[in-house]
PDB file of C-alpha atoms in Angstrom:
ATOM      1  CA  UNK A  12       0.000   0.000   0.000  1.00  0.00           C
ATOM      2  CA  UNK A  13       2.960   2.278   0.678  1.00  0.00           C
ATOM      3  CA  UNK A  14       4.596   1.768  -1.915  1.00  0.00           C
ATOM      4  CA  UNK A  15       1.547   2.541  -4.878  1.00  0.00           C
ATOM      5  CA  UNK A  16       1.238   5.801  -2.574  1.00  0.00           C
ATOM      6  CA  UNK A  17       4.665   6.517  -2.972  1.00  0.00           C
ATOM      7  CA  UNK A  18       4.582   5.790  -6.854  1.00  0.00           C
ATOM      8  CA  UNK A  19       1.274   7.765  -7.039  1.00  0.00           C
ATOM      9  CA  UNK A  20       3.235  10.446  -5.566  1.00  0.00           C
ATOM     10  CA  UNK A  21       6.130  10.621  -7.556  1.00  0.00           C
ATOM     11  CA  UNK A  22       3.958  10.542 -10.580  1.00  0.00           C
ATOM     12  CA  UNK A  23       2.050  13.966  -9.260  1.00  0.00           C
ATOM     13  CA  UNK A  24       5.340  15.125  -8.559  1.00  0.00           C
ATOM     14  CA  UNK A  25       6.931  14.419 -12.185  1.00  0.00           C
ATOM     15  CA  UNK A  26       3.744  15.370 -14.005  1.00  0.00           C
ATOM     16  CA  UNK A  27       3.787  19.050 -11.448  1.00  0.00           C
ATOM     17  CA  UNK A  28       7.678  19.709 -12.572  1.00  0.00           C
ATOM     18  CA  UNK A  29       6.714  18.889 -16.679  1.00  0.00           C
ATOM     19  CA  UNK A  30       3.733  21.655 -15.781  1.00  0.00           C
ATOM     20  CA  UNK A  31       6.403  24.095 -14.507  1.00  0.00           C
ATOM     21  CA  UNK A  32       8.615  23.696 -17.256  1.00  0.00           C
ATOM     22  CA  UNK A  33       6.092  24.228 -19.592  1.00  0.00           C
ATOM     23  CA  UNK A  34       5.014  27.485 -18.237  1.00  0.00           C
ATOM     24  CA  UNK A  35       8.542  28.685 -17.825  1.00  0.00           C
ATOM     25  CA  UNK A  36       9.239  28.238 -21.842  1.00  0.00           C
ATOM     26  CA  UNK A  37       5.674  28.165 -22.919  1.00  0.00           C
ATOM     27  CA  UNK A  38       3.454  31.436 -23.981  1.00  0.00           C
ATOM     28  CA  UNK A  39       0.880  30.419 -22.336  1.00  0.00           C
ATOM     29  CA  UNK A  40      -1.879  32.122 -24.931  1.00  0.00           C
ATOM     30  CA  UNK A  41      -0.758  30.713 -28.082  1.00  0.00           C
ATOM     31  CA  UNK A  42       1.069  27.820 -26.692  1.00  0.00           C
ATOM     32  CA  UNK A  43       3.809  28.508 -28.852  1.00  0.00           C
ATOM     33  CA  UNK A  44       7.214  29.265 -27.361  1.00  0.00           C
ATOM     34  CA  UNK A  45       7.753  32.517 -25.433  1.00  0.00           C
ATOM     35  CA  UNK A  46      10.813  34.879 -25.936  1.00  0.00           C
ATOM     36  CA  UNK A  47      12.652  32.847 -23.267  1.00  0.00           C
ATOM     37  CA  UNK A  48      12.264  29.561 -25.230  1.00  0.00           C
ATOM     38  CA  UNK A  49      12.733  31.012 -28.493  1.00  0.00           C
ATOM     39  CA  UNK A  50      16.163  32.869 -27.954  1.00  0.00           C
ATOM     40  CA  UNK A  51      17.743  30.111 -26.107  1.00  0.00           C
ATOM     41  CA  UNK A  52      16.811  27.639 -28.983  1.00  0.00           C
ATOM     42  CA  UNK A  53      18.088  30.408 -31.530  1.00  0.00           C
ATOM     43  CA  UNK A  54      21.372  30.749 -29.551  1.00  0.00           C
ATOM     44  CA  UNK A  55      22.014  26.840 -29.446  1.00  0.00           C
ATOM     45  CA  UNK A  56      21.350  26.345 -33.280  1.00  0.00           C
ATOM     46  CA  UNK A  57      23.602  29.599 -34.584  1.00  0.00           C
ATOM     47  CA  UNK A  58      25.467  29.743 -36.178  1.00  0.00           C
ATOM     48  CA  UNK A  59      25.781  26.012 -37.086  1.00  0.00           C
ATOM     49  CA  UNK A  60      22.433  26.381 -38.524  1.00  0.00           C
ATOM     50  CA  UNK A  61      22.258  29.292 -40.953  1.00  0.00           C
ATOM     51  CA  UNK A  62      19.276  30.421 -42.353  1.00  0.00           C
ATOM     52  CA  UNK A  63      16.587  33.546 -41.894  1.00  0.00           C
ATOM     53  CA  UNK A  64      15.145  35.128 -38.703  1.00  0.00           C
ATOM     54  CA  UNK A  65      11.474  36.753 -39.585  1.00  0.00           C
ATOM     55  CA  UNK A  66      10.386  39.337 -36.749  1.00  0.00           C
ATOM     56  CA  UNK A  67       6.281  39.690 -37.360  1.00  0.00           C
ATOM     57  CA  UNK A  68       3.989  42.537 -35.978  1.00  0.00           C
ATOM     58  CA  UNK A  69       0.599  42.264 -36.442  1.00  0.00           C
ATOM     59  CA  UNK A  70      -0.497  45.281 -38.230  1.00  0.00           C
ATOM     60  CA  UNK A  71      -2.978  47.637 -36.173  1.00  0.00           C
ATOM     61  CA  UNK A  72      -3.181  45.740 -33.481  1.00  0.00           C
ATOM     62  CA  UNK A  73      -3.719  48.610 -30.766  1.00  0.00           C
ATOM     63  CA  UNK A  74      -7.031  49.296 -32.504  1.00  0.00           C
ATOM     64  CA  UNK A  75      -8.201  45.556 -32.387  1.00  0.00           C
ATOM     65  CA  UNK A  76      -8.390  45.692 -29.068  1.00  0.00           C
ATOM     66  CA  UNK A  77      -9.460  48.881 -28.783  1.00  0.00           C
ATOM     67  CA  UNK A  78     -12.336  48.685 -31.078  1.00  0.00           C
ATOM     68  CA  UNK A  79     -13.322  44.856 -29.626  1.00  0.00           C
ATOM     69  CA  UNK A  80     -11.903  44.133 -26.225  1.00  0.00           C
ATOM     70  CA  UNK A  81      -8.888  42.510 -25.086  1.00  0.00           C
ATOM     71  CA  UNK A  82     -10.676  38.840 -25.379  1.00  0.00           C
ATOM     72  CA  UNK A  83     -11.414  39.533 -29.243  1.00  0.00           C
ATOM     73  CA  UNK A  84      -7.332  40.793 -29.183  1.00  0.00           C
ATOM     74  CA  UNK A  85      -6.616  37.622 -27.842  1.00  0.00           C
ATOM     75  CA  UNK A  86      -8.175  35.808 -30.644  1.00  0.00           C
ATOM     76  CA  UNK A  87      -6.080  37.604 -33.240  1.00  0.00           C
ATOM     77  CA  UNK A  88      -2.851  36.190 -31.305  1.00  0.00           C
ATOM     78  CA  UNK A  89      -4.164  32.766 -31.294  1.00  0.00           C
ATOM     79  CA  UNK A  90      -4.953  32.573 -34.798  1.00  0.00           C
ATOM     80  CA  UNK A  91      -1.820  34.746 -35.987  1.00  0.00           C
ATOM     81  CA  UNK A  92       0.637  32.352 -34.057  1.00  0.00           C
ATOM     82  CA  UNK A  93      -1.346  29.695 -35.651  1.00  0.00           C
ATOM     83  CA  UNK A  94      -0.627  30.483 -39.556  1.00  0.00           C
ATOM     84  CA  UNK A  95       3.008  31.092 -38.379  1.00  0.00           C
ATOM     85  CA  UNK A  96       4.115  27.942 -36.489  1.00  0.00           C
ATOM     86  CA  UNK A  97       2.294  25.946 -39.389  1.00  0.00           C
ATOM     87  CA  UNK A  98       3.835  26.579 -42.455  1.00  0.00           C
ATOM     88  CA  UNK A  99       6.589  24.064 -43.202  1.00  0.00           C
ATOM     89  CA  UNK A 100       9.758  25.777 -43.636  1.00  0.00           C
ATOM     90  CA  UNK A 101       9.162  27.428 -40.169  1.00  0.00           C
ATOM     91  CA  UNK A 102      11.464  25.518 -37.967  1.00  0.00           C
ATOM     92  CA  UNK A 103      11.340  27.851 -34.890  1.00  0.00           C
ATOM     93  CA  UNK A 104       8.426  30.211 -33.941  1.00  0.00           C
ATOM     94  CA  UNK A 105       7.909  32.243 -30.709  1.00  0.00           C
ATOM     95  CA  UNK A 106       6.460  35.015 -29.421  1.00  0.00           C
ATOM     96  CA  UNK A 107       8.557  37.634 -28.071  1.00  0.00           C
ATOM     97  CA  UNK A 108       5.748  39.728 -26.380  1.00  0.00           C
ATOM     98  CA  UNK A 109       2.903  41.831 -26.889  1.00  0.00           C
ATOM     99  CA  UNK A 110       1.855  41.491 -30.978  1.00  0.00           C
ATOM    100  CA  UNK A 111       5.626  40.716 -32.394  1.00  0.00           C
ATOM    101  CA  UNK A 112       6.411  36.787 -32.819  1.00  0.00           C
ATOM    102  CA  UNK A 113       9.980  35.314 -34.140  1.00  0.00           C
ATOM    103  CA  UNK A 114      10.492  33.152 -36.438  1.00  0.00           C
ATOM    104  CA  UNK A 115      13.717  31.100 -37.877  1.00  0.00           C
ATOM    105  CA  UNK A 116      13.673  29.200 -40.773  1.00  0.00           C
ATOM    106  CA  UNK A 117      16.304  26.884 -42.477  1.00  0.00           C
ATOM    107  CA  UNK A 118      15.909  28.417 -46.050  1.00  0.00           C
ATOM    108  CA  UNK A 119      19.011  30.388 -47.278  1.00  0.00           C
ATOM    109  CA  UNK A 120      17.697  31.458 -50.697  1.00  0.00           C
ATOM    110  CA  UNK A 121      16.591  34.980 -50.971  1.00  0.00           C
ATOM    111  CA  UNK A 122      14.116  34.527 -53.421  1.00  0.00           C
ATOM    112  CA  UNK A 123      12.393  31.211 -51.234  1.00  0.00           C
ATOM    113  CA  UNK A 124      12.378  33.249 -48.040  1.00  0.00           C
ATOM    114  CA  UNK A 125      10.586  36.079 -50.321  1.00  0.00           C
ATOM    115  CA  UNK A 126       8.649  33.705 -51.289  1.00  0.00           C
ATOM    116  CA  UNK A 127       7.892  32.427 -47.892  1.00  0.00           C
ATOM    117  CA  UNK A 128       7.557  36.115 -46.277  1.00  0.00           C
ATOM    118  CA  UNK A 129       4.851  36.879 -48.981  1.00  0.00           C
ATOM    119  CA  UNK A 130       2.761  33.498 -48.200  1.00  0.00           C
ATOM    120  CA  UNK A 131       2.941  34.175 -44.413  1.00  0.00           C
ATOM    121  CA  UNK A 132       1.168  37.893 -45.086  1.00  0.00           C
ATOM    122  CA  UNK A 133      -1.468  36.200 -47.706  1.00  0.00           C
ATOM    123  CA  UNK A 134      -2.217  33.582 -44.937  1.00  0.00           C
ATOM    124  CA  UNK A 135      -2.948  35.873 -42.343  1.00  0.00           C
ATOM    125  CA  UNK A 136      -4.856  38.282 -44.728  1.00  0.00           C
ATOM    126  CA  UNK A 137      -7.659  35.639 -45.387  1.00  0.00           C
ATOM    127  CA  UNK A 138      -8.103  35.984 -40.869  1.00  0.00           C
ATOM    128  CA  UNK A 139     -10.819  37.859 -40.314  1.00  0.00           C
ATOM    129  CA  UNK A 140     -12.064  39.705 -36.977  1.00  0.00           C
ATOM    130  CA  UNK A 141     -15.937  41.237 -36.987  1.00  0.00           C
ATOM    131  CA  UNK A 142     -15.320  41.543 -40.643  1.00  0.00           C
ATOM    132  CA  UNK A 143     -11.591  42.936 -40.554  1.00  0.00           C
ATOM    133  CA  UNK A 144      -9.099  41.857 -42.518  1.00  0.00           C
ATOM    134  CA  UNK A 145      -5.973  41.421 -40.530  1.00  0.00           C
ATOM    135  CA  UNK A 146      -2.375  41.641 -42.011  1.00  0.00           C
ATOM    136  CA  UNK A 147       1.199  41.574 -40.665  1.00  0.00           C
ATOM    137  CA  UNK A 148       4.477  43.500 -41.784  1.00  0.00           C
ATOM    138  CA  UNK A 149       7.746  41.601 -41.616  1.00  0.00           C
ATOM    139  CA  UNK A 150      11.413  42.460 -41.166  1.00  0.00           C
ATOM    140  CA  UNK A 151      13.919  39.367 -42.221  1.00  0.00           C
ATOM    141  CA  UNK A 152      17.438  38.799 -41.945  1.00  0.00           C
ATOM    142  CA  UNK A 153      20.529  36.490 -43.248  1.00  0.00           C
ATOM    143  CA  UNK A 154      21.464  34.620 -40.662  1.00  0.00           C
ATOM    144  CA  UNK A 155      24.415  33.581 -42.526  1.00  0.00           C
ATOM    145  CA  UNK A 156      27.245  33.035 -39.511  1.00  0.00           C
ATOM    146  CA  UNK A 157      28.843  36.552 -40.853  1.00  0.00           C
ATOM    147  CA  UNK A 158      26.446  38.376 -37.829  1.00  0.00           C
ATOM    148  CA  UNK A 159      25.659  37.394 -34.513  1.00  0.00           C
ATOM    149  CA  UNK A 160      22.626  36.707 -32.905  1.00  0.00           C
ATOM    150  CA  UNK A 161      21.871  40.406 -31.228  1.00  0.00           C
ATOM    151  CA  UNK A 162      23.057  42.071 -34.595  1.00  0.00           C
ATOM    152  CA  UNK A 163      20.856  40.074 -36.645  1.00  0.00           C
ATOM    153  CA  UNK A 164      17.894  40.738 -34.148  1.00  0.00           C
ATOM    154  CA  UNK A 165      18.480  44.612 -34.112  1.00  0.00           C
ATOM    155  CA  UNK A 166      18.884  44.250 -37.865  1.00  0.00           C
ATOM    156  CA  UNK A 167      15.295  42.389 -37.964  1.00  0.00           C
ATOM    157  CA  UNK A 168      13.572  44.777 -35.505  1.00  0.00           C
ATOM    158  CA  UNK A 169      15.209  47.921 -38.088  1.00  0.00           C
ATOM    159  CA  UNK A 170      13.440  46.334 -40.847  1.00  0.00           C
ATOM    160  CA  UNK A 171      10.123  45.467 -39.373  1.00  0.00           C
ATOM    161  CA  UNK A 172      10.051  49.418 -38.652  1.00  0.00           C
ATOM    162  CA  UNK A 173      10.670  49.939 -42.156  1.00  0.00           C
ATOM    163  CA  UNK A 174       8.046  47.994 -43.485  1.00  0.00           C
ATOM    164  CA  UNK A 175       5.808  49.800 -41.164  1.00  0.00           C
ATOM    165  CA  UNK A 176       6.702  53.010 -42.266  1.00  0.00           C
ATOM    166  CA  UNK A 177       6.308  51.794 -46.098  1.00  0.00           C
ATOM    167  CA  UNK A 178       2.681  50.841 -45.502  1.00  0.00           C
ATOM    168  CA  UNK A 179       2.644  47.615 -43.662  1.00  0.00           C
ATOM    169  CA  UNK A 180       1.365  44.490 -44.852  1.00  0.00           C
ATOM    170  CA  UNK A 181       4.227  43.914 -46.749  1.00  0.00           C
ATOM    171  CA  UNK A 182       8.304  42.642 -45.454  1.00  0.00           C
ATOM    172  CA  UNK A 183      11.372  44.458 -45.925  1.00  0.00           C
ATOM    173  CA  UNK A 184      15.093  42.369 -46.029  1.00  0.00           C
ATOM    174  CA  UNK A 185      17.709  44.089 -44.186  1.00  0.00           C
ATOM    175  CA  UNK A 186      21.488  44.635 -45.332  1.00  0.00           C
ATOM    176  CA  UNK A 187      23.301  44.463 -42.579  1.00  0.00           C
ATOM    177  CA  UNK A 188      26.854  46.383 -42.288  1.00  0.00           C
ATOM    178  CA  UNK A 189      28.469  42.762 -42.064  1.00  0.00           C
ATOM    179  CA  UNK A 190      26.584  41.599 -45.679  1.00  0.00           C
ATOM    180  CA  UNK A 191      27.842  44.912 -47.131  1.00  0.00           C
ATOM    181  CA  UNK A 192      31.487  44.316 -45.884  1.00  0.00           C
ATOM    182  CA  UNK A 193      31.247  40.478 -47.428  1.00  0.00           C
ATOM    183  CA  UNK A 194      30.197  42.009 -50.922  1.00  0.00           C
ATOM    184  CA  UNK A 195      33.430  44.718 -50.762  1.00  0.00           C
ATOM    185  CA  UNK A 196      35.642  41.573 -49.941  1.00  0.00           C
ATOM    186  CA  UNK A 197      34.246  40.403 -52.914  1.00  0.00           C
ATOM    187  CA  UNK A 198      35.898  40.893 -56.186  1.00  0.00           C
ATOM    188  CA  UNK A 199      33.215  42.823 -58.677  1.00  0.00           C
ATOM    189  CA  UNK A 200      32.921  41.055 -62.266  1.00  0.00           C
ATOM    190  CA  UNK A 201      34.799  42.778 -64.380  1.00  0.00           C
ATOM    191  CA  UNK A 202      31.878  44.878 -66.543  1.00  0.00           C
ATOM    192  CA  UNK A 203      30.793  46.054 -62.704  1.00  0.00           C
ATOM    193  CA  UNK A 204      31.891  49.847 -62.282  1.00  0.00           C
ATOM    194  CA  UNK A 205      29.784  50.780 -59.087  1.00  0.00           C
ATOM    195  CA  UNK A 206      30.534  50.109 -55.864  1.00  0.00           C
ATOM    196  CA  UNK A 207      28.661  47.638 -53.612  1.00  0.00           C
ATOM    197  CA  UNK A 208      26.039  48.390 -51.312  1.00  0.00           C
ATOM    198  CA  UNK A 209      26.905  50.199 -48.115  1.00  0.00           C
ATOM    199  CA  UNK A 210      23.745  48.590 -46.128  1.00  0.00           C
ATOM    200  CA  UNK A 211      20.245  48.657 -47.344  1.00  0.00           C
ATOM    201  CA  UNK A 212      16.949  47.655 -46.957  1.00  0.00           C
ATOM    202  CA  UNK A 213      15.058  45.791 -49.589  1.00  0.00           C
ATOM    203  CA  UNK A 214      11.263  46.436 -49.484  1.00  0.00           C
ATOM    204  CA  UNK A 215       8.679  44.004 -51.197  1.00  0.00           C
ATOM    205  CA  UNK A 216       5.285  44.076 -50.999  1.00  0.00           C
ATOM    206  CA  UNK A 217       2.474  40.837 -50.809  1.00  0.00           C
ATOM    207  CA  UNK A 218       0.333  40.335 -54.156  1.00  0.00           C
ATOM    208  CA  UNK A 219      -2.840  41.143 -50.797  1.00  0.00           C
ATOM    209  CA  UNK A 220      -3.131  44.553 -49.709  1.00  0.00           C
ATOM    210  CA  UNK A 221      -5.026  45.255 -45.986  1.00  0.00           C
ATOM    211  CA  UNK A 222      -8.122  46.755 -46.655  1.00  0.00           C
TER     212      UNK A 222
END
């Protein structure tokens, strides 16, 4: 009898600690990871894994809940974080607090993360809330192992503001200083007579505008 009290124990014990754990690296809204999660898994894989890091705001978000409560804000978050941790070439996907979520994923191509980028604000445009469309601007960088981790998110945050300012619903690629110090190392063809970028930002809009 002791001893399937003591087993029963342990078990409420085990099953408690997995509960903490959860909560510690969990958001507990979405049920995605939280910023603590996300930035410790981002720190473990770079830079042996290269790829892009996406920073995502939900566009107008402030008025959401203004216009329909905090529950109805809520909502958005849920179903936001949902079209983000889906898609398959997201391999990490976190919220970092308030509207903005993270995301890392393995492709190194420009033109496939544009690619991706662009689906991500077309699936989110079909959300509606009380018969708003909802959209999300974007900032991505190269994670290529030539920036570190706080660069690259500084870098991602910089071009998230950017595609704000552009209009939203719509992602902007960042050129870092350390991309633009790669392409001077690199020797121009020879018909080339200006001189590489000095640090940019590229800004594309989705095929879906917000109404």
């Amino acid at each position: 009898m002791l001893n399937i009290l003591f087993r029963r124990l342990r078990l409420r014990d085990f099953t408690l600690r997995r509960e903490l754990e959860a909560l510690a690296f969990q958001d507990a809204l979405t049920g995605i990871d939280n910023r603590r999660s996300l930035l410790e898994k981002l720190q473990a894989w770079y830079p042996a894994q290269m790829g892009h890091f996406l920073m995502v705001d939900i566009d107008d978000f402030k008025s959401v809940n203004d216009d329909f409560g905090h529950d109805v804000g809520d909502q958005v978050l849920q179903e936001v974080a949902t079209v983000l941790s889906r898609h398959p070439d997201i391999s990490l996907c976190g919220r970092l607090g308030g509207e903005e979520f993270g995301l890392f994923t393995r492709l190194i191509d420009h033109g496939q993360v544009h690619a991706l980028a662009g689906q991500l604000i077309r699936q989110v445009n079909q959300c509606r809330i009380q018969q708003r469309q909802l959209s999300i601007s974007v900032g991505i960088v190269s994670m290529d192992g030539r920036i570190g981790l706080s660069a690259a998110l500084r870098e991602a945050d910089r071009a998230l503001y950017q595609a704000k300012r552009h209009g939203k619903n719509r992602h902007v690629f960042a050129m870092t200083p350390e991309y633009a110090l790669a392409q001077v190392a690199t020797p121009p063809r020879p018909e080339a007579k200006k001189k590489p970028p000095q640090g940019g930002l590229s800004v594309s809009r989705s095929d879906s505008q917000a109404s």
